[in-house]
Amino acid sequence: MNSDSHNASRAPARIVGTDASSLDEAARILLAGGLVAVPTETVYGVAADATNGAAVASIFTAKGRPSFNPLICHVASLAMAESLAHFSPLARRLAERFWPGPLTLVLPRRADCPVHDLATAGLPSIGLRIPQHIATLEIISRVGRPLAAPSANPSEQLSPTTAAHVASGLGARIDLIVDGGAAIAGVESTIIAPGETRAVMLRPGAIARADVELLTGPLRSPEASEGILAPGMMKRHYAPRARLRMDASQAESGEAFLAFGAPPPGVLPSLNLSIRGDLAEAASNLFAMLRALDESHAMIAVQTIPDAGLGEAINDRLRRGTLLSRESGV
Ligand code: TXA
Ligand code: MG
């Protein structure tokens, strides 16, 4: 199913709903090595059977991702997760508190873990999460195997929060799109490596640092840890075509202005991430609003967003979107 399936000239992937026969079809395609875009609470993922090396390789081809960064493997139960990785007591507490939900745990792979090396980039660890979307949990259960799934967008571009976004970016390169509605959280999962002593935050995301720290104590940053890296995290990523300017207090000529909360005096915002200054609402609007402004503007100014709570993940995505080097994305 895959060898010829990423030719841009083929028919666009069908968009189906979340009825039982569509979920059956999605599972059949995945078991045959195909690629299916699936909804999650964070962003849409482009999924493949994580145990099938050719299927996992075709994710990289479809995204145009130049290097093989490790992918998050999505499972439907803690039991399935424990068959793939070793859980310390802290890891289990994190899983029990936040799963299903937007937390990815990077844990030591079990020796008998059937996930293909390409999905973990040959690392001795594996990134796991149980997504909080009933349709995708049903698909994983039908497949009976973990699904490797990065965000369903061409490499470096904005992550998709609707089925229509997926169709416009990857529609011609994948087999099916399951439309489960707009993603609720709107930014990717928070990635934590619980570690032996102190936990490390590898990527800020849809669960705020402070909520994780209630269980882990103060989180270390990857730079401060010995050799635990989140490959692909330092690169340009989540980028619109337009030039992004952060911490803007006014719009320069030709710039779209993306506000957060009350706009600066005299500025008429093009769009507002959250008029009432709510960070969760801003996160869920972020990618869709950048996408909309990208259609009409070459420059987008974004009002200051506080770095607290979900603001950490929002500012992280905006900062990556401002980098200019075209290196590998995630
Ligand atoms: O919300 C999300 O997490 C979305 C949805 C689709 O679930 N998925 C997502 O996946 O963002 P992806 O593949 O784009 O994120 C992969 C990132 C890698 O760049 C790396 O930072 C980290 O997850 N990662 C995965 N496995 C890892 C490992 N074994 N060691 C270190 N980092 C890992
Ligand atoms: Mg991504």
PDB file of C-alpha atoms in Angstrom, residues 11 28 35 67 72 93-94 108 129 165 172 188 191 204 224 232-233 272 278 286 292:
ATOM      1  CA  ALA A  11      -6.044  10.995  -5.635  1.00  0.00           C
ATOM      2  CA  ARG A  28      -7.509  -2.267   7.925  1.00  0.00           C
ATOM      3  CA  LEU A  35      -0.983   5.915   6.565  1.00  0.00           C
ATOM      4  CA  SER A  67      15.943  13.058   9.104  1.00  0.00           C
ATOM      5  CA  ILE A  72       5.677   9.236  19.660  1.00  0.00           C
ATOM      6  CA  ARG A  93       2.009   7.812  38.722  1.00  0.00           C
ATOM      7  CA  LEU A  94       2.342  10.271  35.826  1.00  0.00           C
ATOM      8  CA  PRO A 108      13.440   2.851  28.606  1.00  0.00           C
ATOM      9  CA  ARG A 129       1.156   8.382  25.230  1.00  0.00           C
ATOM     10  CA  HIS A 165      -5.826  21.325   7.551  1.00  0.00           C
ATOM     11  CA  ALA A 172      -2.263  13.649  -1.591  1.00  0.00           C
ATOM     12  CA  GLU A 188       1.256  19.139  21.079  1.00  0.00           C
ATOM     13  CA  ILE A 191       7.081  15.492  26.779  1.00  0.00           C
ATOM     14  CA  PRO A 204       6.576  22.148  26.811  1.00  0.00           C
ATOM     15  CA  ALA A 224      20.868  20.763  32.184  1.00  0.00           C
ATOM     16  CA  GLY A 232      14.535  17.662  16.474  1.00  0.00           C
ATOM     17  CA  MET A 233      13.552  20.065  19.205  1.00  0.00           C
ATOM     18  CA  ASN A 272      -7.412  37.627  18.745  1.00  0.00           C
ATOM     19  CA  ASP A 278      -7.309  32.767  28.469  1.00  0.00           C
ATOM     20  CA  LEU A 286      -2.924  29.211  17.798  1.00  0.00           C
ATOM     21  CA  ALA A 292      -5.568  31.998   8.472  1.00  0.00           C
TER      22      ALA A 292
END
